[in-house]
JSON list of C-alpha atoms in Angstrom, two decimals:
[
{"chain": "A", "resi": 1, "resn": "GLY", "atom": "CA", "xyz": [30.16, -6.24, -49.64]},
{"chain": "A", "resi": 2, "resn": "ALA", "atom": "CA", "xyz": [30.76, -6.90, -53.34]},
{"chain": "A", "resi": 3, "resn": "VAL", "atom": "CA", "xyz": [27.69, -7.32, -55.42]},
{"chain": "A", "resi": 4, "resn": "VAL", "atom": "CA", "xyz": [27.16, -8.63, -58.98]},
{"chain": "A", "resi": 5, "resn": "SER", "atom": "CA", "xyz": [23.84, -7.78, -60.49]},
{"chain": "A", "resi": 6, "resn": "GLN", "atom": "CA", "xyz": [22.72, -10.24, -63.15]},
{"chain": "A", "resi": 7, "resn": "HIS", "atom": "CA", "xyz": [19.76, -9.62, -65.52]},
{"chain": "A", "resi": 8, "resn": "PRO", "atom": "CA", "xyz": [17.34, -10.87, -66.48]},
{"chain": "A", "resi": 9, "resn": "SER", "atom": "CA", "xyz": [16.65, -13.44, -63.81]},
{"chain": "A", "resi": 10, "resn": "ARG", "atom": "CA", "xyz": [14.28, -15.40, -65.99]},
{"chain": "A", "resi": 11, "resn": "VAL", "atom": "CA", "xyz": [13.77, -15.28, -69.81]},
{"chain": "A", "resi": 12, "resn": "ILE", "atom": "CA", "xyz": [11.69, -17.25, -72.21]},
{"chain": "A", "resi": 13, "resn": "CYS", "atom": "CA", "xyz": [12.55, -16.91, -75.87]},
{"chain": "A", "resi": 14, "resn": "LYS", "atom": "CA", "xyz": [11.50, -18.44, -79.25]},
{"chain": "A", "resi": 15, "resn": "SER", "atom": "CA", "xyz": [13.84, -20.91, -81.04]},
{"chain": "A", "resi": 16, "resn": "GLY", "atom": "CA", "xyz": [16.17, -19.05, -83.40]},
{"chain": "A", "resi": 17, "resn": "THR", "atom": "CA", "xyz": [16.25, -15.78, -81.49]},
{"chain": "A", "resi": 18, "resn": "SER", "atom": "CA", "xyz": [19.12, -14.33, -79.49]},
{"chain": "A", "resi": 19, "resn": "VAL", "atom": "CA", "xyz": [19.15, -13.54, -75.78]},
{"chain": "A", "resi": 20, "resn": "LYS", "atom": "CA", "xyz": [21.54, -11.22, -73.89]},
{"chain": "A", "resi": 21, "resn": "ILE", "atom": "CA", "xyz": [22.42, -11.71, -70.24]},
{"chain": "A", "resi": 22, "resn": "GLU", "atom": "CA", "xyz": [24.15, -9.01, -68.34]},
{"chain": "A", "resi": 23, "resn": "CYS", "atom": "CA", "xyz": [26.38, -9.13, -65.25]},
{"chain": "A", "resi": 24, "resn": "ARG", "atom": "CA", "xyz": [27.37, -5.85, -63.65]},
{"chain": "A", "resi": 25, "resn": "SER", "atom": "CA", "xyz": [29.64, -5.39, -60.69]},
{"chain": "A", "resi": 26, "resn": "LEU", "atom": "CA", "xyz": [28.17, -2.74, -58.55]},
{"chain": "A", "resi": 27, "resn": "ASP", "atom": "CA", "xyz": [30.85, -1.64, -56.17]},
{"chain": "A", "resi": 28, "resn": "PHE", "atom": "CA", "xyz": [34.08, -3.11, -57.37]},
{"chain": "A", "resi": 29, "resn": "GLN", "atom": "CA", "xyz": [36.03, -3.59, -60.58]},
{"chain": "A", "resi": 30, "resn": "ALA", "atom": "CA", "xyz": [35.67, -7.03, -62.08]},
{"chain": "A", "resi": 31, "resn": "THR", "atom": "CA", "xyz": [38.67, -7.53, -64.28]},
{"chain": "A", "resi": 32, "resn": "THR", "atom": "CA", "xyz": [37.85, -11.21, -64.70]},
{"chain": "A", "resi": 33, "resn": "MET", "atom": "CA", "xyz": [34.31, -12.68, -65.04]},
{"chain": "A", "resi": 34, "resn": "PHE", "atom": "CA", "xyz": [33.44, -16.35, -65.31]},
{"chain": "A", "resi": 35, "resn": "TRP", "atom": "CA", "xyz": [30.40, -17.66, -67.04]},
{"chain": "A", "resi": 36, "resn": "TYR", "atom": "CA", "xyz": [28.80, -20.98, -65.88]},
{"chain": "A", "resi": 37, "resn": "ARG", "atom": "CA", "xyz": [26.01, -23.07, -67.13]},
{"chain": "A", "resi": 38, "resn": "GLN", "atom": "CA", "xyz": [24.05, -25.40, -64.93]},
{"chain": "A", "resi": 39, "resn": "PHE", "atom": "CA", "xyz": [21.66, -28.04, -66.19]},
{"chain": "A", "resi": 40, "resn": "PRO", "atom": "CA", "xyz": [18.82, -29.24, -63.88]},
{"chain": "A", "resi": 41, "resn": "LYS", "atom": "CA", "xyz": [20.19, -31.33, -60.96]},
{"chain": "A", "resi": 42, "resn": "GLN", "atom": "CA", "xyz": [23.76, -31.00, -62.22]},
{"chain": "A", "resi": 43, "resn": "SER", "atom": "CA", "xyz": [26.77, -28.94, -61.18]},
{"chain": "A", "resi": 44, "resn": "LEU", "atom": "CA", "xyz": [28.09, -25.60, -62.44]},
{"chain": "A", "resi": 45, "resn": "MET", "atom": "CA", "xyz": [30.15, -26.06, -65.60]},
{"chain": "A", "resi": 46, "resn": "LEU", "atom": "CA", "xyz": [32.48, -23.33, -66.70]},
{"chain": "A", "resi": 47, "resn": "MET", "atom": "CA", "xyz": [31.77, -22.01, -70.13]},
{"chain": "A", "resi": 48, "resn": "ALA", "atom": "CA", "xyz": [34.27, -19.25, -70.55]},
{"chain": "A", "resi": 49, "resn": "THR", "atom": "CA", "xyz": [36.46, -16.74, -68.79]},
{"chain": "A", "resi": 50, "resn": "SER", "atom": "CA", "xyz": [36.36, -13.17, -69.85]},
{"chain": "A", "resi": 51, "resn": "ASN", "atom": "CA", "xyz": [38.93, -10.48, -69.10]},
{"chain": "A", "resi": 52, "resn": "GLU", "atom": "CA", "xyz": [38.21, -6.81, -69.47]},
{"chain": "A", "resi": 53, "resn": "GLY", "atom": "CA", "xyz": [39.27, -5.59, -72.85]},
{"chain": "A", "resi": 54, "resn": "SER", "atom": "CA", "xyz": [40.30, -8.95, -74.42]},
{"chain": "A", "resi": 55, "resn": "LYS", "atom": "CA", "xyz": [38.72, -11.90, -76.01]},
{"chain": "A", "resi": 56, "resn": "ALA", "atom": "CA", "xyz": [37.13, -14.47, -73.86]},
{"chain": "A", "resi": 57, "resn": "THR", "atom": "CA", "xyz": [38.65, -17.91, -73.29]},
{"chain": "A", "resi": 58, "resn": "TYR", "atom": "CA", "xyz": [36.18, -20.66, -73.93]},
{"chain": "A", "resi": 59, "resn": "GLU", "atom": "CA", "xyz": [36.23, -24.15, -72.41]},
{"chain": "A", "resi": 60, "resn": "GLN", "atom": "CA", "xyz": [36.47, -27.09, -74.61]},
{"chain": "A", "resi": 61, "resn": "GLY", "atom": "CA", "xyz": [33.17, -27.91, -76.25]},
{"chain": "A", "resi": 62, "resn": "VAL", "atom": "CA", "xyz": [31.61, -24.52, -75.86]},
{"chain": "A", "resi": 63, "resn": "GLU", "atom": "CA", "xyz": [30.90, -22.81, -79.18]},
{"chain": "A", "resi": 64, "resn": "LYS", "atom": "CA", "xyz": [32.31, -19.34, -79.12]},
{"chain": "A", "resi": 65, "resn": "ASP", "atom": "CA", "xyz": [30.15, -18.20, -82.07]},
{"chain": "A", "resi": 66, "resn": "LYS", "atom": "CA", "xyz": [27.06, -19.32, -80.28]},
{"chain": "A", "resi": 67, "resn": "PHE", "atom": "CA", "xyz": [27.85, -17.96, -76.80]},
{"chain": "A", "resi": 68, "resn": "LEU", "atom": "CA", "xyz": [29.20, -14.47, -77.41]},
{"chain": "A", "resi": 69, "resn": "ILE", "atom": "CA", "xyz": [30.91, -12.83, -74.39]},
{"chain": "A", "resi": 70, "resn": "ASN", "atom": "CA", "xyz": [31.79, -9.22, -74.20]},
{"chain": "A", "resi": 71, "resn": "HIS", "atom": "CA", "xyz": [33.66, -7.66, -71.31]},
{"chain": "A", "resi": 72, "resn": "ALA", "atom": "CA", "xyz": [34.09, -4.07, -72.58]},
{"chain": "A", "resi": 73, "resn": "SER", "atom": "CA", "xyz": [34.35, -2.42, -69.20]},
{"chain": "A", "resi": 74, "resn": "LEU", "atom": "CA", "xyz": [35.49, -3.20, -65.70]},
{"chain": "A", "resi": 75, "resn": "THR", "atom": "CA", "xyz": [31.94, -3.37, -64.45]},
{"chain": "A", "resi": 76, "resn": "LEU", "atom": "CA", "xyz": [30.02, -5.03, -67.28]},
{"chain": "A", "resi": 77, "resn": "SER", "atom": "CA", "xyz": [30.19, -8.43, -68.87]},
{"chain": "A", "resi": 78, "resn": "THR", "atom": "CA", "xyz": [27.55, -9.80, -71.18]},
{"chain": "A", "resi": 79, "resn": "LEU", "atom": "CA", "xyz": [26.73, -13.29, -72.54]},
{"chain": "A", "resi": 80, "resn": "THR", "atom": "CA", "xyz": [24.63, -13.46, -75.74]},
{"chain": "A", "resi": 81, "resn": "VAL", "atom": "CA", "xyz": [23.10, -16.83, -76.65]},
{"chain": "A", "resi": 82, "resn": "THR", "atom": "CA", "xyz": [22.73, -16.55, -80.35]},
{"chain": "A", "resi": 83, "resn": "SER", "atom": "CA", "xyz": [20.23, -18.57, -82.47]},
{"chain": "A", "resi": 84, "resn": "ALA", "atom": "CA", "xyz": [18.92, -20.23, -79.30]},
{"chain": "A", "resi": 85, "resn": "HIS", "atom": "CA", "xyz": [17.61, -23.78, -79.38]},
{"chain": "A", "resi": 86, "resn": "PRO", "atom": "CA", "xyz": [15.69, -25.74, -76.81]},
{"chain": "A", "resi": 87, "resn": "GLU", "atom": "CA", "xyz": [18.84, -27.60, -75.78]},
{"chain": "A", "resi": 88, "resn": "ASP", "atom": "CA", "xyz": [20.24, -24.22, -74.66]},
{"chain": "A", "resi": 89, "resn": "SER", "atom": "CA", "xyz": [17.66, -23.97, -71.99]},
{"chain": "A", "resi": 90, "resn": "SER", "atom": "CA", "xyz": [19.54, -23.86, -68.72]},
{"chain": "A", "resi": 91, "resn": "PHE", "atom": "CA", "xyz": [20.61, -21.84, -65.74]},
{"chain": "A", "resi": 92, "resn": "TYR", "atom": "CA", "xyz": [23.43, -19.36, -66.53]},
{"chain": "A", "resi": 93, "resn": "ILE", "atom": "CA", "xyz": [25.27, -17.73, -63.76]},
{"chain": "A", "resi": 94, "resn": "CYS", "atom": "CA", "xyz": [28.29, -15.29, -63.80]},
{"chain": "A", "resi": 95, "resn": "SER", "atom": "CA", "xyz": [30.96, -14.92, -61.23]},
{"chain": "A", "resi": 96, "resn": "ALA", "atom": "CA", "xyz": [33.43, -12.10, -60.75]},
{"chain": "A", "resi": 97, "resn": "ARG", "atom": "CA", "xyz": [36.87, -12.44, -59.22]},
{"chain": "A", "resi": 98, "resn": "ASP", "atom": "CA", "xyz": [36.73, -10.35, -56.13]},
{"chain": "A", "resi": 99, "resn": "LEU", "atom": "CA", "xyz": [39.93, -9.69, -54.20]},
{"chain": "A", "resi": 100, "resn": "ILE", "atom": "CA", "xyz": [38.22, -7.63, -51.47]},
{"chain": "A", "resi": 101, "resn": "ASN", "atom": "CA", "xyz": [36.73, -10.31, -49.33]},
{"chain": "A", "resi": 102, "resn": "LYS", "atom": "CA", "xyz": [37.40, -13.89, -48.17]},
{"chain": "A", "resi": 103, "resn": "ALA", "atom": "CA", "xyz": [34.92, -15.29, -50.53]},
{"chain": "A", "resi": 104, "resn": "GLY", "atom": "CA", "xyz": [37.11, -14.41, -53.40]},
{"chain": "A", "resi": 105, "resn": "TYR", "atom": "CA", "xyz": [34.46, -14.70, -55.91]},
{"chain": "A", "resi": 106, "resn": "THR", "atom": "CA", "xyz": [31.06, -12.90, -56.13]},
{"chain": "A", "resi": 107, "resn": "PHE", "atom": "CA", "xyz": [28.22, -14.67, -58.05]},
{"chain": "A", "resi": 108, "resn": "GLY", "atom": "CA", "xyz": [25.30, -13.06, -59.84]},
{"chain": "A", "resi": 109, "resn": "SER", "atom": "CA", "xyz": [21.89, -14.43, -58.95]},
{"chain": "A", "resi": 110, "resn": "GLY", "atom": "CA", "xyz": [21.62, -16.47, -62.23]},
{"chain": "A", "resi": 111, "resn": "THR", "atom": "CA", "xyz": [19.44, -16.41, -65.33]},
{"chain": "A", "resi": 112, "resn": "ARG", "atom": "CA", "xyz": [16.99, -19.19, -66.10]},
{"chain": "A", "resi": 113, "resn": "LEU", "atom": "CA", "xyz": [16.69, -19.42, -69.88]},
{"chain": "A", "resi": 114, "resn": "THR", "atom": "CA", "xyz": [13.93, -21.40, -71.51]},
{"chain": "A", "resi": 115, "resn": "VAL", "atom": "CA", "xyz": [13.90, -21.68, -75.20]},
{"chain": "A", "resi": 116, "resn": "VAL", "atom": "CA", "xyz": [10.53, -22.70, -76.72]},
{"chain": "B", "resi": 1, "resn": "ALA", "atom": "CA", "xyz": [40.10, -37.55, -63.57]},
{"chain": "B", "resi": 2, "resn": "GLN", "atom": "CA", "xyz": [37.54, -35.53, -61.55]},
{"chain": "B", "resi": 3, "resn": "LYS", "atom": "CA", "xyz": [39.17, -32.64, -59.76]},
{"chain": "B", "resi": 4, "resn": "ILE", "atom": "CA", "xyz": [36.43, -32.36, -57.15]},
{"chain": "B", "resi": 5, "resn": "THR", "atom": "CA", "xyz": [34.46, -35.42, -56.04]},
{"chain": "B", "resi": 6, "resn": "GLN", "atom": "CA", "xyz": [31.35, -35.32, -53.89]},
{"chain": "B", "resi": 7, "resn": "THR", "atom": "CA", "xyz": [30.34, -38.89, -53.38]},
{"chain": "B", "resi": 8, "resn": "GLN", "atom": "CA", "xyz": [27.00, -38.20, -51.62]},
{"chain": "B", "resi": 9, "resn": "PRO", "atom": "CA", "xyz": [24.26, -37.16, -54.11]},
{"chain": "B", "resi": 10, "resn": "GLY", "atom": "CA", "xyz": [21.70, -36.82, -51.31]},
{"chain": "B", "resi": 11, "resn": "MET", "atom": "CA", "xyz": [21.83, -36.76, -47.53]},
{"chain": "B", "resi": 12, "resn": "PHE", "atom": "CA", "xyz": [19.21, -36.62, -44.89]},
{"chain": "B", "resi": 13, "resn": "VAL", "atom": "CA", "xyz": [19.83, -35.13, -41.38]},
{"chain": "B", "resi": 14, "resn": "GLN", "atom": "CA", "xyz": [17.61, -34.63, -38.47]},
{"chain": "B", "resi": 15, "resn": "GLU", "atom": "CA", "xyz": [17.03, -31.05, -37.38]},
{"chain": "B", "resi": 16, "resn": "LYS", "atom": "CA", "xyz": [19.50, -29.92, -34.66]},
{"chain": "B", "resi": 17, "resn": "GLU", "atom": "CA", "xyz": [21.94, -32.71, -35.46]},
{"chain": "B", "resi": 18, "resn": "ALA", "atom": "CA", "xyz": [25.42, -32.30, -37.07]},
{"chain": "B", "resi": 19, "resn": "VAL", "atom": "CA", "xyz": [26.10, -33.46, -40.66]},
{"chain": "B", "resi": 20, "resn": "THR", "atom": "CA", "xyz": [29.21, -33.98, -42.63]},
{"chain": "B", "resi": 21, "resn": "LEU", "atom": "CA", "xyz": [29.35, -33.46, -46.41]},
{"chain": "B", "resi": 22, "resn": "ASP", "atom": "CA", "xyz": [32.25, -35.10, -48.10]},
{"chain": "B", "resi": 23, "resn": "CYS", "atom": "CA", "xyz": [34.59, -33.64, -50.66]},
{"chain": "B", "resi": 24, "resn": "THR", "atom": "CA", "xyz": [37.85, -34.92, -52.04]},
{"chain": "B", "resi": 25, "resn": "TYR", "atom": "CA", "xyz": [39.99, -33.13, -54.49]},
{"chain": "B", "resi": 26, "resn": "ASP", "atom": "CA", "xyz": [42.77, -33.70, -56.95]},
{"chain": "B", "resi": 27, "resn": "THR", "atom": "CA", "xyz": [45.53, -31.28, -57.79]},
{"chain": "B", "resi": 28, "resn": "SER", "atom": "CA", "xyz": [49.27, -31.13, -58.27]},
{"chain": "B", "resi": 29, "resn": "ASP", "atom": "CA", "xyz": [49.56, -27.50, -57.26]},
{"chain": "B", "resi": 30, "resn": "GLN", "atom": "CA", "xyz": [50.91, -26.65, -53.87]},
{"chain": "B", "resi": 31, "resn": "SER", "atom": "CA", "xyz": [48.92, -23.53, -53.60]},
{"chain": "B", "resi": 32, "resn": "TYR", "atom": "CA", "xyz": [45.21, -23.87, -53.96]},
{"chain": "B", "resi": 33, "resn": "GLY", "atom": "CA", "xyz": [41.97, -22.87, -52.28]},
{"chain": "B", "resi": 34, "resn": "LEU", "atom": "CA", "xyz": [38.89, -24.88, -51.35]},
{"chain": "B", "resi": 35, "resn": "PHE", "atom": "CA", "xyz": [35.39, -23.41, -51.06]},
{"chain": "B", "resi": 36, "resn": "TRP", "atom": "CA", "xyz": [31.94, -24.52, -50.02]},
{"chain": "B", "resi": 37, "resn": "TYR", "atom": "CA", "xyz": [28.82, -22.96, -51.44]},
{"chain": "B", "resi": 38, "resn": "LYS", "atom": "CA", "xyz": [25.18, -23.41, -50.69]},
{"chain": "B", "resi": 39, "resn": "GLN", "atom": "CA", "xyz": [22.64, -23.23, -53.47]},
{"chain": "B", "resi": 40, "resn": "PRO", "atom": "CA", "xyz": [18.97, -23.05, -52.45]},
{"chain": "B", "resi": 41, "resn": "SER", "atom": "CA", "xyz": [16.24, -23.65, -54.96]},
{"chain": "B", "resi": 42, "resn": "SER", "atom": "CA", "xyz": [16.34, -19.99, -56.03]},
{"chain": "B", "resi": 43, "resn": "GLY", "atom": "CA", "xyz": [19.70, -20.76, -57.68]},
{"chain": "B", "resi": 44, "resn": "GLU", "atom": "CA", "xyz": [21.90, -18.14, -56.01]},
{"chain": "B", "resi": 45, "resn": "MET", "atom": "CA", "xyz": [25.29, -19.32, -54.86]},
{"chain": "B", "resi": 46, "resn": "ILE", "atom": "CA", "xyz": [25.97, -18.54, -51.20]},
{"chain": "B", "resi": 47, "resn": "PHE", "atom": "CA", "xyz": [29.49, -18.70, -50.02]},
{"chain": "B", "resi": 48, "resn": "LEU", "atom": "CA", "xyz": [29.93, -20.59, -46.84]},
{"chain": "B", "resi": 49, "resn": "ILE", "atom": "CA", "xyz": [33.60, -21.19, -46.07]},
{"chain": "B", "resi": 50, "resn": "TYR", "atom": "CA", "xyz": [37.05, -21.12, -47.47]},
{"chain": "B", "resi": 51, "resn": "GLN", "atom": "CA", "xyz": [40.31, -23.00, -46.77]},
{"chain": "B", "resi": 52, "resn": "GLY", "atom": "CA", "xyz": [43.65, -22.19, -48.12]},
{"chain": "B", "resi": 53, "resn": "SER", "atom": "CA", "xyz": [46.11, -25.00, -48.80]},
{"chain": "B", "resi": 54, "resn": "TYR", "atom": "CA", "xyz": [48.67, -23.33, -46.57]},
{"chain": "B", "resi": 55, "resn": "ASP", "atom": "CA", "xyz": [46.22, -22.67, -43.75]},
{"chain": "B", "resi": 56, "resn": "GLU", "atom": "CA", "xyz": [47.23, -24.71, -40.69]},
{"chain": "B", "resi": 57, "resn": "GLN", "atom": "CA", "xyz": [44.01, -24.41, -38.86]},
{"chain": "B", "resi": 58, "resn": "ASN", "atom": "CA", "xyz": [40.68, -25.74, -40.05]},
{"chain": "B", "resi": 59, "resn": "ALA", "atom": "CA", "xyz": [38.41, -22.94, -41.24]},
{"chain": "B", "resi": 60, "resn": "THR", "atom": "CA", "xyz": [35.20, -22.17, -39.23]},
{"chain": "B", "resi": 61, "resn": "GLU", "atom": "CA", "xyz": [32.40, -19.81, -39.94]},
{"chain": "B", "resi": 62, "resn": "GLY", "atom": "CA", "xyz": [29.56, -19.97, -37.38]},
{"chain": "B", "resi": 63, "resn": "ARG", "atom": "CA", "xyz": [27.83, -23.34, -37.68]},
{"chain": "B", "resi": 64, "resn": "TYR", "atom": "CA", "xyz": [30.13, -24.32, -40.59]},
{"chain": "B", "resi": 65, "resn": "SER", "atom": "CA", "xyz": [33.55, -25.92, -40.25]},
{"chain": "B", "resi": 66, "resn": "LEU", "atom": "CA", "xyz": [35.86, -27.42, -42.83]},
{"chain": "B", "resi": 67, "resn": "ASN", "atom": "CA", "xyz": [37.59, -30.63, -41.89]},
{"chain": "B", "resi": 68, "resn": "PHE", "atom": "CA", "xyz": [40.79, -30.22, -44.03]},
{"chain": "B", "resi": 69, "resn": "GLN", "atom": "CA", "xyz": [42.90, -33.28, -44.33]},
{"chain": "B", "resi": 70, "resn": "LYS", "atom": "CA", "xyz": [45.66, -32.34, -46.76]},
{"chain": "B", "resi": 71, "resn": "ALA", "atom": "CA", "xyz": [47.39, -35.72, -47.04]},
{"chain": "B", "resi": 72, "resn": "ARG", "atom": "CA", "xyz": [44.08, -37.28, -47.85]},
{"chain": "B", "resi": 73, "resn": "LYS", "atom": "CA", "xyz": [43.07, -34.45, -50.12]},
{"chain": "B", "resi": 74, "resn": "SER", "atom": "CA", "xyz": [39.75, -34.10, -48.44]},
{"chain": "B", "resi": 75, "resn": "ALA", "atom": "CA", "xyz": [37.82, -31.00, -47.34]},
{"chain": "B", "resi": 76, "resn": "ASN", "atom": "CA", "xyz": [34.64, -32.14, -45.74]},
{"chain": "B", "resi": 77, "resn": "LEU", "atom": "CA", "xyz": [32.02, -29.58, -44.64]},
{"chain": "B", "resi": 78, "resn": "VAL", "atom": "CA", "xyz": [30.57, -30.07, -41.17]},
{"chain": "B", "resi": 79, "resn": "ILE", "atom": "CA", "xyz": [27.29, -28.27, -40.40]},
{"chain": "B", "resi": 80, "resn": "SER", "atom": "CA", "xyz": [26.47, -28.25, -36.72]},
{"chain": "B", "resi": 81, "resn": "ALA", "atom": "CA", "xyz": [22.96, -27.98, -35.26]},
{"chain": "B", "resi": 82, "resn": "SER", "atom": "CA", "xyz": [21.21, -28.38, -38.61]},
{"chain": "B", "resi": 83, "resn": "GLN", "atom": "CA", "xyz": [18.25, -26.13, -39.32]},
{"chain": "B", "resi": 84, "resn": "LEU", "atom": "CA", "xyz": [15.34, -26.61, -41.75]},
{"chain": "B", "resi": 85, "resn": "GLY", "atom": "CA", "xyz": [16.71, -23.67, -43.77]},
{"chain": "B", "resi": 86, "resn": "ASP", "atom": "CA", "xyz": [19.92, -25.67, -44.39]},
{"chain": "B", "resi": 87, "resn": "SER", "atom": "CA", "xyz": [18.05, -27.83, -46.96]},
{"chain": "B", "resi": 88, "resn": "ALA", "atom": "CA", "xyz": [19.70, -26.99, -50.23]},
{"chain": "B", "resi": 89, "resn": "MET", "atom": "CA", "xyz": [22.40, -28.16, -52.61]},
{"chain": "B", "resi": 90, "resn": "TYR", "atom": "CA", "xyz": [25.96, -27.85, -51.44]},
{"chain": "B", "resi": 91, "resn": "PHE", "atom": "CA", "xyz": [28.89, -27.60, -53.71]},
{"chain": "B", "resi": 92, "resn": "CYS", "atom": "CA", "xyz": [32.56, -28.03, -53.03]},
{"chain": "B", "resi": 93, "resn": "ALA", "atom": "CA", "xyz": [34.92, -26.11, -55.30]},
{"chain": "B", "resi": 94, "resn": "MET", "atom": "CA", "xyz": [38.59, -25.57, -55.84]},
{"chain": "B", "resi": 95, "resn": "ARG", "atom": "CA", "xyz": [40.72, -22.83, -57.16]},
{"chain": "B", "resi": 96, "resn": "GLU", "atom": "CA", "xyz": [44.17, -23.92, -58.25]},
{"chain": "B", "resi": 97, "resn": "GLY", "atom": "CA", "xyz": [47.34, -21.89, -58.34]},
{"chain": "B", "resi": 98, "resn": "ARG", "atom": "CA", "xyz": [48.03, -18.34, -57.14]},
{"chain": "B", "resi": 99, "resn": "ASN", "atom": "CA", "xyz": [46.79, -16.59, -60.21]},
{"chain": "B", "resi": 100, "resn": "ALA", "atom": "CA", "xyz": [44.03, -14.20, -59.30]},
{"chain": "B", "resi": 101, "resn": "GLY", "atom": "CA", "xyz": [42.25, -15.12, -62.49]},
{"chain": "B", "resi": 102, "resn": "ASN", "atom": "CA", "xyz": [41.88, -18.82, -61.89]},
{"chain": "B", "resi": 103, "resn": "MET", "atom": "CA", "xyz": [38.40, -20.21, -62.14]},
{"chain": "B", "resi": 104, "resn": "LEU", "atom": "CA", "xyz": [36.62, -22.30, -59.65]},
{"chain": "B", "resi": 105, "resn": "THR", "atom": "CA", "xyz": [36.01, -26.00, -60.45]},
{"chain": "B", "resi": 106, "resn": "PHE", "atom": "CA", "xyz": [32.95, -27.50, -58.88]},
{"chain": "B", "resi": 107, "resn": "GLY", "atom": "CA", "xyz": [32.10, -30.89, -57.55]},
{"chain": "B", "resi": 108, "resn": "GLY", "atom": "CA", "xyz": [28.83, -32.61, -58.50]},
{"chain": "B", "resi": 109, "resn": "GLY", "atom": "CA", "xyz": [27.03, -31.43, -55.38]},
{"chain": "B", "resi": 110, "resn": "THR", "atom": "CA", "xyz": [25.20, -32.98, -52.43]},
{"chain": "B", "resi": 111, "resn": "ARG", "atom": "CA", "xyz": [21.50, -32.36, -51.81]},
{"chain": "B", "resi": 112, "resn": "LEU", "atom": "CA", "xyz": [21.00, -31.94, -48.05]},
{"chain": "B", "resi": 113, "resn": "MET", "atom": "CA", "xyz": [17.53, -32.49, -46.69]},
{"chain": "B", "resi": 114, "resn": "VAL", "atom": "CA", "xyz": [16.86, -31.58, -43.07]},
{"chain": "B", "resi": 115, "resn": "LYS", "atom": "CA", "xyz": [14.03, -33.44, -41.46]},
{"chain": "B", "resi": 116, "resn": "PRO", "atom": "CA", "xyz": [11.95, -31.72, -38.75]}
]
């Protein structure tokens, strides 16, 4: 079945540094990728939608200059958290639109970001 | 208004018994899809079941069934014969419209705890 590989699974970074999270579709072409953020004990909140070869569409309240999304190929989308602060500590998870199976969406395994 | 509402933040169920997790939704679209995901403590999102708005039969996948009541806009998940491994967060989600790029909107989640 469709697989989305997300790396890293866990990262700790210092305040002010940038962190890049990768999501790679392994056996299908992901024309659309969704990026979610999940704070502890809360639900998944959509941050942005990225389409291959075009600029990402950000949800209201999400700073596009802080959360840089690149979807340069049909198999790779990246989220870069720039100048990270402790309040950016969260669980980030990507999801690719997958038209092959009933699930319709394939999720990465998530990245737990801790900013110290 | 919330698009997806899960009114049970936490639920207990005895092992081997059935449990129903509630989900109501709000949309003006005629075509939409409803999903249930399980999220264990590892964070991965595990697809459980899907119901299309035009599907006349309630969806079933093994021990999972979806009680779809369109007029009431509810899509409750029924888990039969609960197992200890069913303890996790459960999220109801909706995709609106026919556009393949449409994102999933998630409810607040229900934490299910299965008692031995």
